Short mmCIF file of C-alpha atoms in Angstrom, two decimals:
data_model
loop_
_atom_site.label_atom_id
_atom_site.label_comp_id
_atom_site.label_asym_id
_atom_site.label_seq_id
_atom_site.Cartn_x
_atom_site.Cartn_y
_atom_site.Cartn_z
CA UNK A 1 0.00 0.00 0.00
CA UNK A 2 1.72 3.22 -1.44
CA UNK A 3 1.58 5.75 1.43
CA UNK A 4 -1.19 9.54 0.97
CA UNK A 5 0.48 11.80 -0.35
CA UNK A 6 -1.74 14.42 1.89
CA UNK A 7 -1.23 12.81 4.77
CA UNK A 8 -0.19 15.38 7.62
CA UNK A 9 2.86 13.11 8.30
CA UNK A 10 4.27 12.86 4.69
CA UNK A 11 3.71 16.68 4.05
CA UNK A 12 6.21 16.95 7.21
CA UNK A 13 8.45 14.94 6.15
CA UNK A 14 8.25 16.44 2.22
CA UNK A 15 9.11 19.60 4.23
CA UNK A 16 12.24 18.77 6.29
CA UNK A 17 13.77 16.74 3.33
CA UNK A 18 13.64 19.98 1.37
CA UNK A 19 14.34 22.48 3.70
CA UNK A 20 17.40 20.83 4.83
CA UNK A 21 18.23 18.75 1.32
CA UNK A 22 18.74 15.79 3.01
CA UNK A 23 17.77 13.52 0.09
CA UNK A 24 19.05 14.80 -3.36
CA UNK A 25 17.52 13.38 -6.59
CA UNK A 26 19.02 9.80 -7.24
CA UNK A 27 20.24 9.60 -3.87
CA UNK A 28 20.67 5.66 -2.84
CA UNK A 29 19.35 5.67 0.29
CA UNK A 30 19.64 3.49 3.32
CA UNK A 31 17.19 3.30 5.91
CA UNK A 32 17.56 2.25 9.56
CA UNK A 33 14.65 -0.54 10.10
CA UNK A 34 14.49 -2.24 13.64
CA UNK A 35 10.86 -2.87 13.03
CA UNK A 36 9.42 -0.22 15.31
CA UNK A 37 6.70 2.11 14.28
CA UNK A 38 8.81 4.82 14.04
CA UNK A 39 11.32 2.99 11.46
CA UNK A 40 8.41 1.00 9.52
CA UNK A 41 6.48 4.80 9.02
CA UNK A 42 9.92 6.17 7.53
CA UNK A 43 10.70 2.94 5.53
CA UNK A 44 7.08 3.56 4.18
CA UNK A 45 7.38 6.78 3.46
CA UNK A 46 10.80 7.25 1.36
CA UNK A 47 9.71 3.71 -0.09
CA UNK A 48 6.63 5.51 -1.19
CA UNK A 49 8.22 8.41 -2.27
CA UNK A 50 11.06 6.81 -3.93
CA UNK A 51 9.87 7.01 -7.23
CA UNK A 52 8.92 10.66 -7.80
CA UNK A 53 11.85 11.68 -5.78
CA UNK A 54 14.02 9.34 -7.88
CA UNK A 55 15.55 7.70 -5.35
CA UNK A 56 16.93 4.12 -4.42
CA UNK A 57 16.02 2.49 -1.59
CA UNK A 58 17.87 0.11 1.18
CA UNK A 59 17.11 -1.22 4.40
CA UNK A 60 19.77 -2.40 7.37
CA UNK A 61 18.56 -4.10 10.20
CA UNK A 62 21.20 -5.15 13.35
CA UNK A 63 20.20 -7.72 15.50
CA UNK A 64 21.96 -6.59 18.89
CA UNK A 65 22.48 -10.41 20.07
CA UNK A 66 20.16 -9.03 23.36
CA UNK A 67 16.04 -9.43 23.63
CA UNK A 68 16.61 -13.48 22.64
CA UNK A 69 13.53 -14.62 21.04
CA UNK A 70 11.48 -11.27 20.49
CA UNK A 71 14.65 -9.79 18.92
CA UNK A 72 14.57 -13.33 16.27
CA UNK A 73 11.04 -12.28 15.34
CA UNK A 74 12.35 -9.00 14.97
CA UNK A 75 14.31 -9.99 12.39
CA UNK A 76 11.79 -12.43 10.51
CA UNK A 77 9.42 -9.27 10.47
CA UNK A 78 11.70 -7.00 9.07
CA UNK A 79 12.92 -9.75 6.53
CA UNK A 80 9.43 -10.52 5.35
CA UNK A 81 8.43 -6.28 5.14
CA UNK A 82 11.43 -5.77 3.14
CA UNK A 83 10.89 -8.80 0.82
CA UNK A 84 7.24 -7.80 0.25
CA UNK A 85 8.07 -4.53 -0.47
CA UNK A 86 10.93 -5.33 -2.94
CA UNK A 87 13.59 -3.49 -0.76
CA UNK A 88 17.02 -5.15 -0.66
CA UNK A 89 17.82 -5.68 2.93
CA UNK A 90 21.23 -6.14 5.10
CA UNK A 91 21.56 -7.50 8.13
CA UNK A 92 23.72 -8.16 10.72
CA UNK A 93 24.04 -9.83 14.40
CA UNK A 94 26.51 -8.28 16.75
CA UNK A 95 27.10 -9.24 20.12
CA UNK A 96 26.37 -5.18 21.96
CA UNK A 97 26.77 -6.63 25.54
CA UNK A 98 30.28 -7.98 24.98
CA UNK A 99 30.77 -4.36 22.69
CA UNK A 100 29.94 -2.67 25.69
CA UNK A 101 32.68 -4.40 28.11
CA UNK A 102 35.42 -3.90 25.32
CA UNK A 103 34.73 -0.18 24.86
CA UNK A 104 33.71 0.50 28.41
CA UNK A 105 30.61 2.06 27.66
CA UNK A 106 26.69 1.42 28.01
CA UNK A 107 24.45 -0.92 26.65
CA UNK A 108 22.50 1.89 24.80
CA UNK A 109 25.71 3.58 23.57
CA UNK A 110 27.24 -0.11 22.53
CA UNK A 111 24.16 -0.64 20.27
CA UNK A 112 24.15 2.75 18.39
CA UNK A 113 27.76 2.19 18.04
CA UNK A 114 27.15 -0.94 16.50
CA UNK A 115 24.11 0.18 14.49
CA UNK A 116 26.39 2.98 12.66
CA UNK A 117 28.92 1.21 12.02
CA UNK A 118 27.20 -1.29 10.64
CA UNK A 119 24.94 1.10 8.25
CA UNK A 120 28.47 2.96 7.35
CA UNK A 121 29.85 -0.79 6.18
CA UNK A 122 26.95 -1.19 4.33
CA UNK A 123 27.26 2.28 2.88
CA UNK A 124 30.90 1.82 1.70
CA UNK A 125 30.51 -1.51 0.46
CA UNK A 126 26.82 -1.13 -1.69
CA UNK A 127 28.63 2.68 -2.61
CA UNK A 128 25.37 4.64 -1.28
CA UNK A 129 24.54 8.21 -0.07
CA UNK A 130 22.94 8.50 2.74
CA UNK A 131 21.71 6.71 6.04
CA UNK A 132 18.47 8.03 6.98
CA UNK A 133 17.28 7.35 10.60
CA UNK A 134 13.76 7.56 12.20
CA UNK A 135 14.21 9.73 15.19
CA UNK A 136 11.63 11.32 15.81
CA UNK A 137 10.11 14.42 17.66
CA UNK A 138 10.08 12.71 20.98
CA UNK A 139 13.80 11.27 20.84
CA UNK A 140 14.62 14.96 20.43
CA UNK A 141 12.71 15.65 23.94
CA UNK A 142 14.48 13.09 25.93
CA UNK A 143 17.77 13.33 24.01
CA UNK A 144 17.38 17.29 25.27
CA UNK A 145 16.20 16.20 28.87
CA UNK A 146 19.33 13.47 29.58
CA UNK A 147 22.10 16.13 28.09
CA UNK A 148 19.98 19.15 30.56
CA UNK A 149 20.51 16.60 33.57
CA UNK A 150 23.90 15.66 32.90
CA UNK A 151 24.63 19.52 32.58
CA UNK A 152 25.73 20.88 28.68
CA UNK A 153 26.21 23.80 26.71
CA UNK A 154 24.90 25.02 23.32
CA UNK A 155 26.28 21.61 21.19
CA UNK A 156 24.57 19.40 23.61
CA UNK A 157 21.41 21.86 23.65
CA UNK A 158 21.64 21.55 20.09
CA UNK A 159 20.25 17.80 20.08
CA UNK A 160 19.46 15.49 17.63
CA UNK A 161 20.59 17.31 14.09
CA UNK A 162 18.73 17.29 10.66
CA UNK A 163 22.10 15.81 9.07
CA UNK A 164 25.07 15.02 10.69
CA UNK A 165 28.51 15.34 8.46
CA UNK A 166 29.16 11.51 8.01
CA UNK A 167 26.04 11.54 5.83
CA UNK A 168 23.03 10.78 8.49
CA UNK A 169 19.87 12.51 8.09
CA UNK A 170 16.52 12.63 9.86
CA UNK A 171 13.68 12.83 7.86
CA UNK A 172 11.29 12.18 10.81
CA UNK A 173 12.65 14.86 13.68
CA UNK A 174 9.69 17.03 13.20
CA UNK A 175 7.11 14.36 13.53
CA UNK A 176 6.28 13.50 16.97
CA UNK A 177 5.50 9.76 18.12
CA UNK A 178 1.66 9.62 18.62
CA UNK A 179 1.34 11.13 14.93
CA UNK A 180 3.64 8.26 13.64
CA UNK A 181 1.93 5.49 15.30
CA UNK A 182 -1.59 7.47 13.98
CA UNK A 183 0.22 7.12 10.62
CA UNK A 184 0.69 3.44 10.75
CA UNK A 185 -2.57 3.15 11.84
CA UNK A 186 -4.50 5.12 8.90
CA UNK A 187 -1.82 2.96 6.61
CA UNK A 188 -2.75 -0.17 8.22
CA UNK A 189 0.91 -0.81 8.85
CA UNK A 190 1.97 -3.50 11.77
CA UNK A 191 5.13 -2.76 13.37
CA UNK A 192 7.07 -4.56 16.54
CA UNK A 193 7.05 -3.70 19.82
CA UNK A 194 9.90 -3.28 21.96
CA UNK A 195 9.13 -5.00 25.69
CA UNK A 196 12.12 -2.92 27.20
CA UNK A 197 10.97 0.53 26.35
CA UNK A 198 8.72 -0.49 29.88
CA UNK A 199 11.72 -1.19 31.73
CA UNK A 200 12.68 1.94 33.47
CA UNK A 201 16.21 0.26 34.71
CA UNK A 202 17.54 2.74 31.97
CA UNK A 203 17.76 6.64 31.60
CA UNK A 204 16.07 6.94 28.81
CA UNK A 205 13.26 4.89 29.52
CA UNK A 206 12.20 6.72 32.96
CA UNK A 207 12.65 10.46 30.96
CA UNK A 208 10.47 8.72 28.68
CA UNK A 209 8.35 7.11 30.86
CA UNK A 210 7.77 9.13 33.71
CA UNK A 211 9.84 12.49 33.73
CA UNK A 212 8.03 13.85 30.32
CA UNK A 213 4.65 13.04 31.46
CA UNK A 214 4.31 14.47 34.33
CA UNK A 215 5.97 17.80 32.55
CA UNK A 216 3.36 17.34 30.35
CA UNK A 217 0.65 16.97 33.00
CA UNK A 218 2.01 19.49 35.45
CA UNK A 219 4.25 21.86 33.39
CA UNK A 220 3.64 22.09 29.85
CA UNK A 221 1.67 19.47 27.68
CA UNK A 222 3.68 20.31 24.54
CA UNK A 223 7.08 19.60 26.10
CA UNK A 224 8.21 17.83 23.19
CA UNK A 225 7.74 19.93 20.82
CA UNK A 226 8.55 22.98 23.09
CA UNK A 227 12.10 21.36 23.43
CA UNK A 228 12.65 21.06 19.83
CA UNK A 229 12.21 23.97 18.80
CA UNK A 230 14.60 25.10 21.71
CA UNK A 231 16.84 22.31 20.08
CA UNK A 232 16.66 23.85 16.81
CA UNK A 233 17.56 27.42 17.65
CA UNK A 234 20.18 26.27 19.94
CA UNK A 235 21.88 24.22 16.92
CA UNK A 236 21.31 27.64 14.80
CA UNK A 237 23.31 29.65 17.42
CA UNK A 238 26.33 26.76 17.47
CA UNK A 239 26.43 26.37 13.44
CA UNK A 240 27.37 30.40 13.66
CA UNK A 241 29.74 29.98 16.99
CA UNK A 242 31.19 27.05 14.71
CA UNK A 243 31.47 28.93 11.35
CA UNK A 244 33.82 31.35 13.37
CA UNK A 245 35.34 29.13 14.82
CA UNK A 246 36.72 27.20 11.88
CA UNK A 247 37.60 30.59 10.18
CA UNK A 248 39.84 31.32 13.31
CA UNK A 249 41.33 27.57 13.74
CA UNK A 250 42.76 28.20 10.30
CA UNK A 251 44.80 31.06 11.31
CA UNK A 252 45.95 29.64 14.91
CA UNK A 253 46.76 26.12 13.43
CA UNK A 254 49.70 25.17 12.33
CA UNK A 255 50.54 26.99 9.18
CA UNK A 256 51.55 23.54 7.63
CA UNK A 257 48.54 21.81 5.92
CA UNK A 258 48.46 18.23 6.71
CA UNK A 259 51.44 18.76 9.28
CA UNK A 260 51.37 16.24 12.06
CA UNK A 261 50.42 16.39 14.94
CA UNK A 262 48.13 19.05 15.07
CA UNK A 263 49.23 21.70 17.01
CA UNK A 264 47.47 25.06 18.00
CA UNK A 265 49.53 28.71 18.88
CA UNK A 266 49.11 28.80 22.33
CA UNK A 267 49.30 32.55 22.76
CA UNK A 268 46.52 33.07 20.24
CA UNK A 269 44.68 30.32 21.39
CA UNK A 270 44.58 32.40 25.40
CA UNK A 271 43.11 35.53 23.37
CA UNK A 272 39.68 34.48 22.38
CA UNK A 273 36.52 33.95 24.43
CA UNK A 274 36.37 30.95 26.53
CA UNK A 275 33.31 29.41 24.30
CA UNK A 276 35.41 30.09 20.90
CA UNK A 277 38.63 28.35 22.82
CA UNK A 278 36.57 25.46 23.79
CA UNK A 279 35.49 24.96 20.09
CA UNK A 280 38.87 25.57 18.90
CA UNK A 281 39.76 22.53 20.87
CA UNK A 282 37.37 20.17 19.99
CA UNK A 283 38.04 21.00 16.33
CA UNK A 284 41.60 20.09 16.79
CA UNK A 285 40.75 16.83 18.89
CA UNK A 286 38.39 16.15 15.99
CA UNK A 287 40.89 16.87 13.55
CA UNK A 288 43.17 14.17 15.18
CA UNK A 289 41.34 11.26 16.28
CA UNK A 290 38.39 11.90 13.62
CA UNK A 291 35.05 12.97 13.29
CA UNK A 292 33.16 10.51 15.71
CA UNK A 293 35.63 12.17 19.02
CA UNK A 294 33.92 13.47 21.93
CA UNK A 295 35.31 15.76 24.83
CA UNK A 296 33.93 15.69 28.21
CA UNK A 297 33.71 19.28 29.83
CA UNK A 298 36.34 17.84 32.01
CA UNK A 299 38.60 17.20 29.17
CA UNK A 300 38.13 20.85 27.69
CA UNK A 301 39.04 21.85 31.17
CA UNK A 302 42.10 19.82 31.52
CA UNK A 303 43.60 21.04 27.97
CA UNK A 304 42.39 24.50 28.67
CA UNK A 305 44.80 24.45 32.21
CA UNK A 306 47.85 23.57 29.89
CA UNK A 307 47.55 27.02 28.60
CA UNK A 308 49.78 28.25 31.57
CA UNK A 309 51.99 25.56 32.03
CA UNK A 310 55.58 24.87 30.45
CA UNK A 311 56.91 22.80 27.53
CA UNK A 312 56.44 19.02 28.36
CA UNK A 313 53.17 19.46 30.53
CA UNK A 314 50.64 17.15 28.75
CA UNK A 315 47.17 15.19 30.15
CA UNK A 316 46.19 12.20 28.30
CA UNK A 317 42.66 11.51 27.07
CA UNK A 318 40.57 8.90 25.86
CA UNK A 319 41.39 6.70 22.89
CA UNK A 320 45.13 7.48 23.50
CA UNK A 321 45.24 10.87 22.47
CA UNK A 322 47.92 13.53 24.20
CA UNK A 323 47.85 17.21 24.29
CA UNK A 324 51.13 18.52 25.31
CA UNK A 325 52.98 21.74 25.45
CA UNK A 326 55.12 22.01 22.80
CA UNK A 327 57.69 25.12 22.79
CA UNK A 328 54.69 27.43 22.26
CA UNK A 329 52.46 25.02 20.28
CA UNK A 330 49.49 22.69 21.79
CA UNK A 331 49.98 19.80 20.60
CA UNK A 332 47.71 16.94 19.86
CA UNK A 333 49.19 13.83 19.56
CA UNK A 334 47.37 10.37 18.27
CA UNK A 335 49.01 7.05 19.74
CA UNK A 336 50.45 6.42 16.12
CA UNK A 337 52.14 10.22 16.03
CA UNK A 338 53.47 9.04 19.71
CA UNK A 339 55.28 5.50 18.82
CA UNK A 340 56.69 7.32 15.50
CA UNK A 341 57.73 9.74 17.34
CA UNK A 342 59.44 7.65 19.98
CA UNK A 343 60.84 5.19 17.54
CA UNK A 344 62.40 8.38 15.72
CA UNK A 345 64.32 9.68 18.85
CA UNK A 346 65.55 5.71 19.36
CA UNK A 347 66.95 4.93 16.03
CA UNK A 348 68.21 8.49 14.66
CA UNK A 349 71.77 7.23 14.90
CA UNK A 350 74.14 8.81 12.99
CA UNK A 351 73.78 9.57 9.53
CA UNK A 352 76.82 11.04 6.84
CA UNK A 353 77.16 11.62 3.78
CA UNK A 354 80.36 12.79 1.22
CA UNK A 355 78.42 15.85 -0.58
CA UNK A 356 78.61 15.92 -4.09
CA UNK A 357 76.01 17.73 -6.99
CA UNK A 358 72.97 16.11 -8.11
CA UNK A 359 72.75 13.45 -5.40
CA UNK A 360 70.35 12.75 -2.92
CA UNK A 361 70.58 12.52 0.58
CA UNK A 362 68.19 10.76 2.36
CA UNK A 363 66.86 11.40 6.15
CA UNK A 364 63.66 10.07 8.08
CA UNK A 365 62.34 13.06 7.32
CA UNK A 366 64.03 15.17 4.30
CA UNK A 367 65.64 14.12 0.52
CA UNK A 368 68.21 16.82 -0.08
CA UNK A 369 70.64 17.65 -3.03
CA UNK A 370 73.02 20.47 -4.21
CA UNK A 371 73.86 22.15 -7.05
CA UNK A 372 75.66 24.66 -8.49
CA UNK A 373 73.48 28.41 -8.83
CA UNK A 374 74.08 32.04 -9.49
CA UNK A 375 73.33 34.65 -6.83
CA UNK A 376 70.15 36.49 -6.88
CA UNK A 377 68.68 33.59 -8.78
CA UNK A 378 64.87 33.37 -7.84
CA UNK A 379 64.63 30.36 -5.55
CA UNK A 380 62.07 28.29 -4.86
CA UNK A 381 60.04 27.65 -1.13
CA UNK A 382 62.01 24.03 -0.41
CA UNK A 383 65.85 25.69 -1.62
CA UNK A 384 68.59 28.05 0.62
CA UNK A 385 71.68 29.27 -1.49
CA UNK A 386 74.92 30.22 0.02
CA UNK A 387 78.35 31.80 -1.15
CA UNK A 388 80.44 28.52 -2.76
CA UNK A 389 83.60 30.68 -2.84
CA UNK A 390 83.14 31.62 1.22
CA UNK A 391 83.67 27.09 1.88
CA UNK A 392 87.57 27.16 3.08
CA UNK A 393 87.29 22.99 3.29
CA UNK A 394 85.60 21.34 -0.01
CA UNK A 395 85.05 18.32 1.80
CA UNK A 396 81.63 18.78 2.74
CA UNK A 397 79.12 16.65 4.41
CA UNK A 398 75.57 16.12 4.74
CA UNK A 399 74.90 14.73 8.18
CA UNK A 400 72.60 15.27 10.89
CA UNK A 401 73.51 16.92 14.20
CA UNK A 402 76.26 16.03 16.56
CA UNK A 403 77.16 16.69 19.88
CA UNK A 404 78.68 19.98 20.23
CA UNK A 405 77.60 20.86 17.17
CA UNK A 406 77.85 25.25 17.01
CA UNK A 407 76.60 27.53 14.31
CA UNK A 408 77.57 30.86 13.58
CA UNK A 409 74.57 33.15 13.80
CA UNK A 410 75.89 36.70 14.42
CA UNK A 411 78.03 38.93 11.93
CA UNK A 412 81.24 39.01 13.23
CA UNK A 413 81.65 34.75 13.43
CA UNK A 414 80.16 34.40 16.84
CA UNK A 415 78.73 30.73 17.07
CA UNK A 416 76.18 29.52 19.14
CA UNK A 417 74.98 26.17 20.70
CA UNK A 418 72.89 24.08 17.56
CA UNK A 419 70.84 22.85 20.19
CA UNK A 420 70.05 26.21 21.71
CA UNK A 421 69.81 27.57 18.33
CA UNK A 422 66.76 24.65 17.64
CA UNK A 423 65.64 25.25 21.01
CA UNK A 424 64.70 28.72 20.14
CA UNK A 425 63.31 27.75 16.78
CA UNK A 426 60.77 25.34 18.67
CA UNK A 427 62.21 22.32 17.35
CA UNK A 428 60.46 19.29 18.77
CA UNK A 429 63.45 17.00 20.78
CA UNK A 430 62.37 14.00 18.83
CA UNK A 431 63.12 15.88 15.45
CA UNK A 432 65.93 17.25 16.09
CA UNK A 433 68.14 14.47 15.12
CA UNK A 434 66.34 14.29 11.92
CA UNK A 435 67.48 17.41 10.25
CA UNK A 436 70.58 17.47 7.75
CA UNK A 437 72.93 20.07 8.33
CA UNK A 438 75.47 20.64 5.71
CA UNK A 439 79.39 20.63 7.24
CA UNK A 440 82.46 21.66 6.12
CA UNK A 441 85.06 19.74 8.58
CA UNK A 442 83.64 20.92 12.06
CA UNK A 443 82.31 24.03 10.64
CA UNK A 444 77.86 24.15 10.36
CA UNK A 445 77.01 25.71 6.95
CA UNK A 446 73.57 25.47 7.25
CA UNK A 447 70.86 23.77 9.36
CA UNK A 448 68.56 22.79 6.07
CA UNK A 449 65.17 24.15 5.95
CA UNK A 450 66.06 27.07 8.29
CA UNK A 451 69.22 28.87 8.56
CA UNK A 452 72.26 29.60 6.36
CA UNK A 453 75.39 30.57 8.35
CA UNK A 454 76.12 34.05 8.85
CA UNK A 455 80.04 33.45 7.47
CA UNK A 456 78.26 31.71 4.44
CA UNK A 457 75.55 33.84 3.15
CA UNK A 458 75.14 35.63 0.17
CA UNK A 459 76.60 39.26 0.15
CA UNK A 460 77.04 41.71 -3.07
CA UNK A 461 80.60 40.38 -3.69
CA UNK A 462 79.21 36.95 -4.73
CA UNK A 463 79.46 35.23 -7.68
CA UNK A 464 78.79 32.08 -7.36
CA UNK A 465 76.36 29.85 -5.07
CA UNK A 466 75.26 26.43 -3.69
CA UNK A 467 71.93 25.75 -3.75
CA UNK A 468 70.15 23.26 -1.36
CA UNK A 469 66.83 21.75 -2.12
CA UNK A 470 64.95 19.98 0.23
CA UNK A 471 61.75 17.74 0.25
CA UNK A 472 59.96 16.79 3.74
CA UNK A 473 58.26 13.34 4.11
CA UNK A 474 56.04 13.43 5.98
CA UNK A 475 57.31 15.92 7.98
CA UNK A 476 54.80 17.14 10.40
CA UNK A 477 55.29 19.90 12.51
#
């Protein structure tokens, strides 16, 4: 039975889908089915719909290995819907209890772990657009109510979005639960029923249950709708807070694109408002560990104390990631950026090299070669030129550092400690080792990628030049 196209419900959901575009034309389309009303009025709907929207439709349905028999007819419902409707269906079983002892984490957050991974698999294997969920107007109340009691700020005010980034969408958020199950009703459409949605042993279930009730008896009998709208205008106030945001994290960050690990200017980052720092961070944490990473207020805080501490203060978070201070920089550093990092500063032993033109010199982290150039030539961004005639000792080197290593950075031939001379460039320790320096005997001619010697540079009187290139791999920060 196709579904009315004047029904109350599907002018709704004809109204979100274009004011938010969540379903372009020819759009292959998965839908979330667990067999519920709510999924089984959505299924209906875009199945309906599919046609003069030209879409494709799918259906995924995860059987959370929890619910024993009810959840198995579950399954044979949704199988036989699907089949009778001519909708290709996947399915999976996943075992959420033992999920939720490996990741430490709920029952309810195990199984919507589980559930989106399992519609993204799908996704990337069957190559389709979007997953479309059926929350629904009433999800968005007690979504609103749990974040409210756990204590939040504008994101978590912000509920239950239209469309997510990864490609999620909500056709259904503006339809509230009594007009679904009226829908499925007027359609003659059967749908399961969940026997622990009565258990109030969980959160949810008692906000559902019994705290929204009685603020619809005693406080307000549109709650639910009341609180979406709030939801709404709250997510309208954090897409702008986020929109500056993102304009600003480009000019703090790391001028680098793609360097690794991301790192933030710490003095800038102390400058702006404490709401704009806090998304600053979570951009960067994002950034890092990927879109799906969530800060606790108590994380924010944590980085946010760094701020005033020294190089080498750091506080470790979940999944392995570490912020540290970094000679000015905030770091954020993944577990992989960590062991590379560490497995750099172990087995940078000494590396040499007899310099001659048109070779290349290989480090962890650089390819370098020389050759010959005129002064004043226009050079490129990854190439330093210095006076050929100024080199006393033509038995040069490419090496990396050594100890005791000094450069001469002032006029009159003055040298300096390299490592100072890296310590005030902000040098990580761990890369250090890494860079080439090109010798002459004892003497440093240049640190590559960042300083010529003062005895070696270019002056008016010169007439002929060596000209180091460089390329970084992978070079990060």
């Amino acid at each position: 039975m196709q579904c009315d196209i004047n029904h109350k419900v599907v002018k709704k959901v004809q109204k979100t889908i274009s004011r938010y575009q969540l379903l372009p034309s020819g759009s292959r389309v998965l839908v979330g089915i667990s067999g519920g009303a709510d999924s089984v009025c959505l299924l209906h709907i875009l199945y309906s719909l599919a046609e003069e929207m030209k879409l494709k439709i799918y259906a995924a349905h995860l059987h959370h290995g929890i619910r024993g028999k009810e959840a198995d007819k579950d399954v044979a419902f949704v199988q036989n819907l699907c089949q009778k409707w001519q909708i290709p269906l996947f399915m999976q079983k996943t075992d959420v209890p033992m999920l939720a002892q490996e990741e430490k984490v709920s029952l309810e957050t195990a199984g919507r772990l589980a559930r989106y991974r399992f519609f993204h698999q799908v996704c990337e294997e069957q190559k389709l657009d979007v997953i479309a969920t059926a929350h629904n107007q009433n999800d968005q109340a007690e979504t609103m109510l749990m974040r409210i009691l756990r204590g939040t700020g504008i994101d978590g005010l912000s509920g239950i979005r239209f469309q997510r980034v990864d490609g999620v969408v909500r056709p259904l958020l503006d339809v509230s639960r009594s007009e679904i199950e009226q829908y499925c009703s007027d359609m003659s459409l059967k749908y399961c029923l969940d026997s622990t949605n009565g258990e109030n042993s969980y959160t949810r279930n008692r906000i559902r249950n019994v705290l929204i009730p009685m603020l619809e008896e005693q406080f307000n009998p549109r709650i639910s709708e009341t609180l979406s709208r709030m939801a709404q205008n709250m997510a309208e106030d954090g897409d702008f807070l986020d929109h500056y945001a993102q304009r600003l994290y480009r000019r703090i960050n790391h001028p680098k694109p793609k360097a690794r690990p991301i790192v933030l200017d710490i003095a800038s980052l102390g400058m702006v408002e404490p709401s704009i720092k806090t998304r600053l961070i979570r951009i960067a944490a994002k950034e890092a560990m990927g879109t799906d990473y969530y800060l606790e207020h108590r994380h924010i805080e944590a980085i946010k104390a760094l701020l005033d501490k020294e190089t080498g203060a750091c506080t470790e978070l979940p999944n392995g990631l570490t912020v540290a201070v970094r000679y000015g920089w905030l770091a954020f550093e993944t577990p992989q950026e960590i062991n590379k990092q560490q497995a750099q500063k172990e087995c940078c032993g000494e590396i040499q090299y007899e310099a001659e033109t048109g070779k290349i010199f290989d480090f962890p982290e650089y390819a370098v070669t020389l050759k010959m150039g005129v002064p004043g030539e226009k050079l490129k961004k990854n190439e330093m030129i210095l006076d050929y005639d100024k080199i006393k000792n033509f038995t040069l080197t490419v090496r990396n550092r050594r100890r005791g290593d000094r450069i001469a950075v002032y006029r009159d031939g003055k040298t300096r400690k390299l490592k100072d001379f890296m310590i005030d460039l902000k040098i990580p320790v761990w890369k250090r080792g890494n860079i080439p320096l090109l010798c002459s005997e004892n003497s440093v001619l240049a640190v590559v990628g960042y300083r010529i010697a003062e005895p070696y540079k270019i002056d008016e009187n010169s007439k002929r030049g060596l000209v180091i290139s460089y390329d970084t791999i992978d070079a990060g920060w």
